[in-house]
Amino acid sequence: MGKRWRSMLGALIVVFALIAVTAVSLPPTPLAGRSAGPDSSAGSSPEFATQAAAPVLARQPTGPGYVDMIDSTWASETARRTGIPRLPLLAYAGAVVRSREVYPDCGIGWNTLAGIGLVESDHGRHDGSVVGDDFRVRPEIFGVVLDGGETENIADSDGGAIDGITDFDRAVGPMQLIPQTWKSWPSDGNGDGIPDPQNIADSAIAAANHMCRAAGEMETPDGWRTGVAAYNSATTYGQAVATVAQRYADAG
């Protein structure tokens, strides 16, 4: 997923400033035998983030998508306070609304999804990509080929339909979902009727459901760690997400 995990660790100071962090280069599932960089819990990095309060809903939805259910004033003010771009924030908030329909006991917060979105793709801005008004990233975002070099070896599972290659799999989109994960949760967050992993409103829902299914609930430290480990099991990854997710919760 983008640049190597070690390069992301070197940029953690930028996380604290709520600016861009390079995306990691590993698949977002806990696969045995992969290299995930240093896996030590030493130091003062947090391993859990408090889940932010539910986003404020609009009195009347402004469109057919889950993103259209979020109060515009809340979105603008929270974006200002946290530094999260407004469109990705709407995607994360809409995903929380949807996940609570599917997993009402999960309690995942928009700040956890935002933490993952930052670490994975800088909220869809990795390598110059831009989130459009339709919530789709352009150019499309693809992770490294998972060919067993410095990553887990994942044989092709989608015939290239999702990730564009037919020999191995690679993670796709702003939330860096591998094809197997996306096929489990094809979602539509912006109401256009087209589930698309390159659409941050769609992929944020898939990410939330993936973690909620793994964790059951995410409002306790153990549950939160289980959910995030379903994305990437490295302790350092969880610490990076926890650090920025907690700062988002505190700011928002």
Short mmCIF file of C-alpha atoms in Angstrom, two decimals:
data_model
loop_
_atom_site.label_atom_id
_atom_site.label_comp_id
_atom_site.label_asym_id
_atom_site.label_seq_id
_atom_site.Cartn_x
_atom_site.Cartn_y
_atom_site.Cartn_z
CA MET A 1 0.00 0.00 0.00
CA GLY A 2 2.01 2.95 -1.20
CA LYS A 3 5.42 3.28 0.38
CA ARG A 4 7.06 0.87 2.80
CA TRP A 5 5.99 0.60 6.44
CA ARG A 6 9.37 1.73 7.66
CA SER A 7 9.05 4.96 5.72
CA MET A 8 5.72 5.58 7.44
CA LEU A 9 7.31 5.08 10.84
CA GLY A 10 9.86 7.73 10.00
CA ALA A 11 7.02 10.16 9.35
CA LEU A 12 5.06 9.60 12.56
CA ILE A 13 5.91 13.09 13.75
CA VAL A 14 3.77 14.28 10.88
CA VAL A 15 0.88 12.25 12.22
CA PHE A 16 1.02 14.21 15.45
CA ALA A 17 0.71 17.39 13.41
CA LEU A 18 -2.33 15.93 11.63
CA ILE A 19 -0.65 16.26 8.28
CA ALA A 20 0.04 13.61 5.62
CA VAL A 21 1.50 10.23 6.48
CA THR A 22 2.81 7.92 3.78
CA ALA A 23 0.64 4.88 3.10
CA VAL A 24 1.93 1.52 4.26
CA SER A 25 2.90 -1.21 1.82
CA LEU A 26 1.19 -4.18 3.40
CA PRO A 27 -2.19 -5.86 2.90
CA PRO A 28 -4.89 -4.71 5.33
CA THR A 29 -5.58 -8.18 6.76
CA PRO A 30 -3.73 -10.18 9.43
CA LEU A 31 -1.99 -12.65 7.16
CA ALA A 32 0.55 -15.04 8.67
CA GLY A 33 4.17 -14.73 7.66
CA ARG A 34 4.16 -11.22 6.23
CA SER A 35 6.76 -8.60 7.09
CA ALA A 36 5.20 -5.68 8.89
CA GLY A 37 8.25 -3.84 10.16
CA PRO A 38 9.14 -3.64 13.84
CA ASP A 39 6.43 -5.26 15.98
CA SER A 40 7.22 -4.01 19.44
CA SER A 41 4.96 -2.29 21.93
CA ALA A 42 7.90 -0.54 23.58
CA GLY A 43 7.58 3.18 24.15
CA SER A 44 4.62 5.38 24.97
CA SER A 45 2.59 4.98 21.78
CA PRO A 46 -1.07 4.27 22.55
CA GLU A 47 -2.69 0.97 21.59
CA PHE A 48 -6.31 2.09 21.79
CA ALA A 49 -8.35 5.12 20.79
CA THR A 50 -11.56 6.30 22.41
CA GLN A 51 -14.39 6.17 19.91
CA ALA A 52 -15.73 9.59 19.02
CA ALA A 53 -19.38 10.40 19.55
CA ALA A 54 -21.68 9.58 16.68
CA PRO A 55 -21.81 12.20 13.92
CA VAL A 56 -24.70 14.63 14.02
CA LEU A 57 -27.38 13.74 11.49
CA ALA A 58 -29.09 16.20 9.20
CA ARG A 59 -32.74 16.96 9.86
CA GLN A 60 -33.43 15.96 6.28
CA PRO A 61 -31.02 13.94 4.11
CA THR A 62 -29.75 15.94 1.16
CA GLY A 63 -29.47 12.94 -1.14
CA PRO A 64 -29.68 9.14 -1.37
CA GLY A 65 -26.35 8.25 0.22
CA TYR A 66 -25.18 7.75 3.77
CA VAL A 67 -22.92 10.76 3.31
CA ASP A 68 -26.09 12.79 2.70
CA MET A 69 -27.40 11.90 6.16
CA ILE A 70 -24.66 13.88 7.93
CA ASP A 71 -25.32 17.39 9.20
CA SER A 72 -23.43 19.86 7.04
CA THR A 73 -22.52 22.20 9.89
CA TRP A 74 -21.16 19.34 11.98
CA ALA A 75 -19.07 18.15 9.03
CA SER A 76 -17.62 21.57 8.29
CA GLU A 77 -16.80 22.32 11.93
CA THR A 78 -15.31 18.89 12.59
CA ALA A 79 -13.23 19.11 9.43
CA ARG A 80 -11.91 22.49 10.59
CA ARG A 81 -11.05 21.24 14.06
CA THR A 82 -9.38 18.00 12.99
CA GLY A 83 -7.79 18.91 9.68
CA ILE A 84 -9.57 16.03 7.94
CA PRO A 85 -10.76 17.10 4.48
CA ARG A 86 -14.52 17.53 4.45
CA LEU A 87 -15.38 14.90 1.82
CA PRO A 88 -13.39 12.08 3.46
CA LEU A 89 -14.86 13.10 6.81
CA LEU A 90 -18.36 12.75 5.37
CA ALA A 91 -17.34 9.31 4.09
CA TYR A 92 -16.13 8.18 7.51
CA ALA A 93 -19.21 9.58 9.23
CA GLY A 94 -21.55 7.98 6.71
CA ALA A 95 -19.77 4.67 7.20
CA VAL A 96 -20.45 4.89 10.93
CA VAL A 97 -24.16 5.37 10.24
CA ARG A 98 -24.20 2.34 7.94
CA SER A 99 -22.12 0.14 10.24
CA ARG A 100 -24.53 0.79 13.10
CA GLU A 101 -27.31 -0.63 10.95
CA VAL A 102 -25.31 -3.79 10.22
CA TYR A 103 -23.46 -4.12 13.54
CA PRO A 104 -25.42 -2.11 16.13
CA ASP A 105 -23.20 -3.26 18.99
CA CYS A 106 -19.88 -2.43 17.31
CA GLY A 107 -19.66 1.25 18.20
CA ILE A 108 -16.88 2.08 15.74
CA GLY A 109 -16.15 5.80 15.62
CA TRP A 110 -15.53 7.99 12.62
CA ASN A 111 -12.17 8.86 14.19
CA THR A 112 -10.93 5.27 13.88
CA LEU A 113 -11.87 5.17 10.21
CA ALA A 114 -10.17 8.54 9.77
CA GLY A 115 -7.03 7.21 11.46
CA ILE A 116 -6.90 4.31 9.03
CA GLY A 117 -7.71 6.57 6.10
CA LEU A 118 -4.81 8.84 7.01
CA VAL A 119 -2.30 6.04 7.50
CA GLU A 120 -3.37 4.17 4.37
CA SER A 121 -3.69 6.97 1.82
CA ASP A 122 -3.61 10.40 3.48
CA HIS A 123 -7.41 10.54 3.14
CA GLY A 124 -7.29 9.63 -0.54
CA ARG A 125 -4.49 12.05 -1.42
CA HIS A 126 -1.65 9.54 -1.75
CA ASP A 127 0.76 10.29 -4.58
CA GLY A 128 -1.29 13.24 -5.82
CA SER A 129 -4.71 11.62 -5.94
CA VAL A 130 -7.76 13.80 -5.28
CA VAL A 131 -11.17 12.94 -3.82
CA GLY A 132 -13.77 14.29 -6.21
CA ASP A 133 -17.24 15.59 -5.44
CA ASP A 134 -18.50 12.08 -6.27
CA PHE A 135 -16.16 10.74 -3.53
CA ARG A 136 -14.07 8.83 -6.06
CA VAL A 137 -10.28 9.19 -6.01
CA ARG A 138 -8.48 10.15 -9.20
CA PRO A 139 -6.00 8.88 -10.17
CA GLU A 140 -6.98 5.53 -8.73
CA ILE A 141 -4.88 4.26 -5.82
CA PHE A 142 -3.26 0.82 -5.88
CA GLY A 143 -0.93 -0.81 -3.38
CA VAL A 144 2.17 -2.80 -4.17
CA VAL A 145 1.83 -6.22 -5.77
CA LEU A 146 1.53 -8.84 -3.03
CA ASP A 147 3.97 -11.26 -4.58
CA GLY A 148 5.74 -12.53 -1.48
CA GLY A 149 8.76 -10.25 -1.73
CA GLU A 150 8.49 -7.85 1.19
CA THR A 151 4.77 -8.59 1.53
CA GLU A 152 2.57 -11.61 1.98
CA ASN A 153 2.14 -13.75 -1.14
CA ILE A 154 -1.50 -13.47 -2.20
CA ALA A 155 -2.43 -15.17 -5.43
CA ASP A 156 -4.90 -13.48 -7.74
CA SER A 157 -8.46 -13.79 -6.44
CA ASP A 158 -10.42 -11.52 -8.74
CA GLY A 159 -9.05 -12.10 -12.23
CA GLY A 160 -7.90 -8.50 -12.20
CA ALA A 161 -11.47 -7.17 -12.04
CA ILE A 162 -10.83 -5.17 -8.86
CA ASP A 163 -7.08 -4.57 -8.73
CA GLY A 164 -6.24 -4.56 -12.44
CA ILE A 165 -3.66 -7.39 -12.35
CA THR A 166 -4.08 -11.13 -12.84
CA ASP A 167 -0.99 -12.75 -11.33
CA PHE A 168 -1.26 -11.59 -7.70
CA ASP A 169 -3.56 -9.42 -5.62
CA ARG A 170 -2.87 -5.87 -4.47
CA ALA A 171 -4.76 -3.49 -2.21
CA VAL A 172 -6.99 -0.92 -3.85
CA GLY A 173 -8.51 2.46 -3.16
CA PRO A 174 -8.18 5.07 -0.43
CA MET A 175 -8.84 2.53 2.35
CA GLN A 176 -6.47 0.00 0.75
CA LEU A 177 -8.76 -3.04 0.74
CA ILE A 178 -7.54 -6.27 -0.81
CA PRO A 179 -9.95 -7.80 -3.35
CA GLN A 180 -11.14 -10.54 -0.99
CA THR A 181 -12.20 -7.96 1.59
CA TRP A 182 -13.96 -5.78 -0.96
CA LYS A 183 -15.83 -8.78 -2.38
CA SER A 184 -17.12 -9.47 1.14
CA TRP A 185 -18.40 -5.90 1.55
CA PRO A 186 -19.29 -4.23 -1.75
CA SER A 187 -20.85 -1.03 -0.47
CA ASP A 188 -22.45 2.18 -1.71
CA GLY A 189 -21.94 5.14 0.58
CA ASN A 190 -22.76 8.04 -1.72
CA GLY A 191 -25.95 6.60 -3.18
CA ASP A 192 -24.89 6.43 -6.82
CA GLY A 193 -25.79 2.74 -7.04
CA ILE A 194 -22.25 1.72 -7.98
CA PRO A 195 -20.15 0.01 -5.27
CA ASP A 196 -16.58 1.06 -5.96
CA PRO A 197 -13.46 0.48 -3.81
CA GLN A 198 -11.91 3.63 -5.31
CA ASN A 199 -14.81 5.63 -3.85
CA ILE A 200 -13.95 6.65 -0.29
CA ALA A 201 -17.61 6.73 0.77
CA ASP A 202 -18.01 3.14 -0.40
CA SER A 203 -14.70 1.79 0.84
CA ALA A 204 -15.07 3.38 4.28
CA ILE A 205 -18.25 1.34 4.80
CA ALA A 206 -16.46 -1.83 3.74
CA ALA A 207 -13.62 -1.03 6.13
CA ALA A 208 -15.99 -0.40 9.04
CA ASN A 209 -17.93 -3.61 8.46
CA HIS A 210 -14.72 -5.61 8.07
CA MET A 211 -13.45 -4.41 11.45
CA CYS A 212 -16.82 -4.72 13.20
CA ARG A 213 -17.25 -8.29 12.00
CA ALA A 214 -13.82 -9.16 13.36
CA ALA A 215 -14.17 -7.33 16.68
CA GLY A 216 -17.85 -7.58 17.55
CA GLU A 217 -17.48 -4.28 19.35
CA MET A 218 -14.78 -1.63 19.29
CA GLU A 219 -15.44 0.57 22.33
CA THR A 220 -13.12 -1.42 24.60
CA PRO A 221 -9.33 -1.65 24.22
CA ASP A 222 -9.43 -5.38 23.43
CA GLY A 223 -12.23 -4.97 20.92
CA TRP A 224 -10.57 -2.00 19.25
CA ARG A 225 -7.25 -3.80 18.91
CA THR A 226 -9.00 -6.84 17.43
CA GLY A 227 -10.79 -4.73 14.86
CA VAL A 228 -7.73 -2.81 13.77
CA ALA A 229 -5.67 -6.02 13.70
CA ALA A 230 -8.12 -7.27 11.08
CA TYR A 231 -6.68 -4.52 8.92
CA ASN A 232 -3.04 -5.02 9.83
CA SER A 233 -1.86 -7.07 12.79
CA ALA A 234 1.44 -5.26 13.38
CA THR A 235 1.59 -3.58 16.79
CA THR A 236 3.25 -0.56 15.20
CA TYR A 237 0.35 -0.20 12.77
CA GLY A 238 -2.19 -0.25 15.57
CA GLN A 239 -0.18 2.31 17.50
CA ALA A 240 -0.02 4.64 14.51
CA VAL A 241 -3.78 4.42 13.96
CA ALA A 242 -4.49 4.81 17.69
CA THR A 243 -2.30 7.90 17.93
CA VAL A 244 -4.03 9.85 15.21
CA ALA A 245 -7.52 8.46 15.93
CA GLN A 246 -7.27 9.68 19.52
CA ARG A 247 -6.10 13.11 18.38
CA TYR A 248 -9.04 13.28 15.99
CA ALA A 249 -11.44 12.34 18.78
CA ASP A 250 -9.96 14.95 21.11
CA ALA A 251 -10.04 17.67 18.45
CA GLY A 252 -13.48 16.81 17.17
#
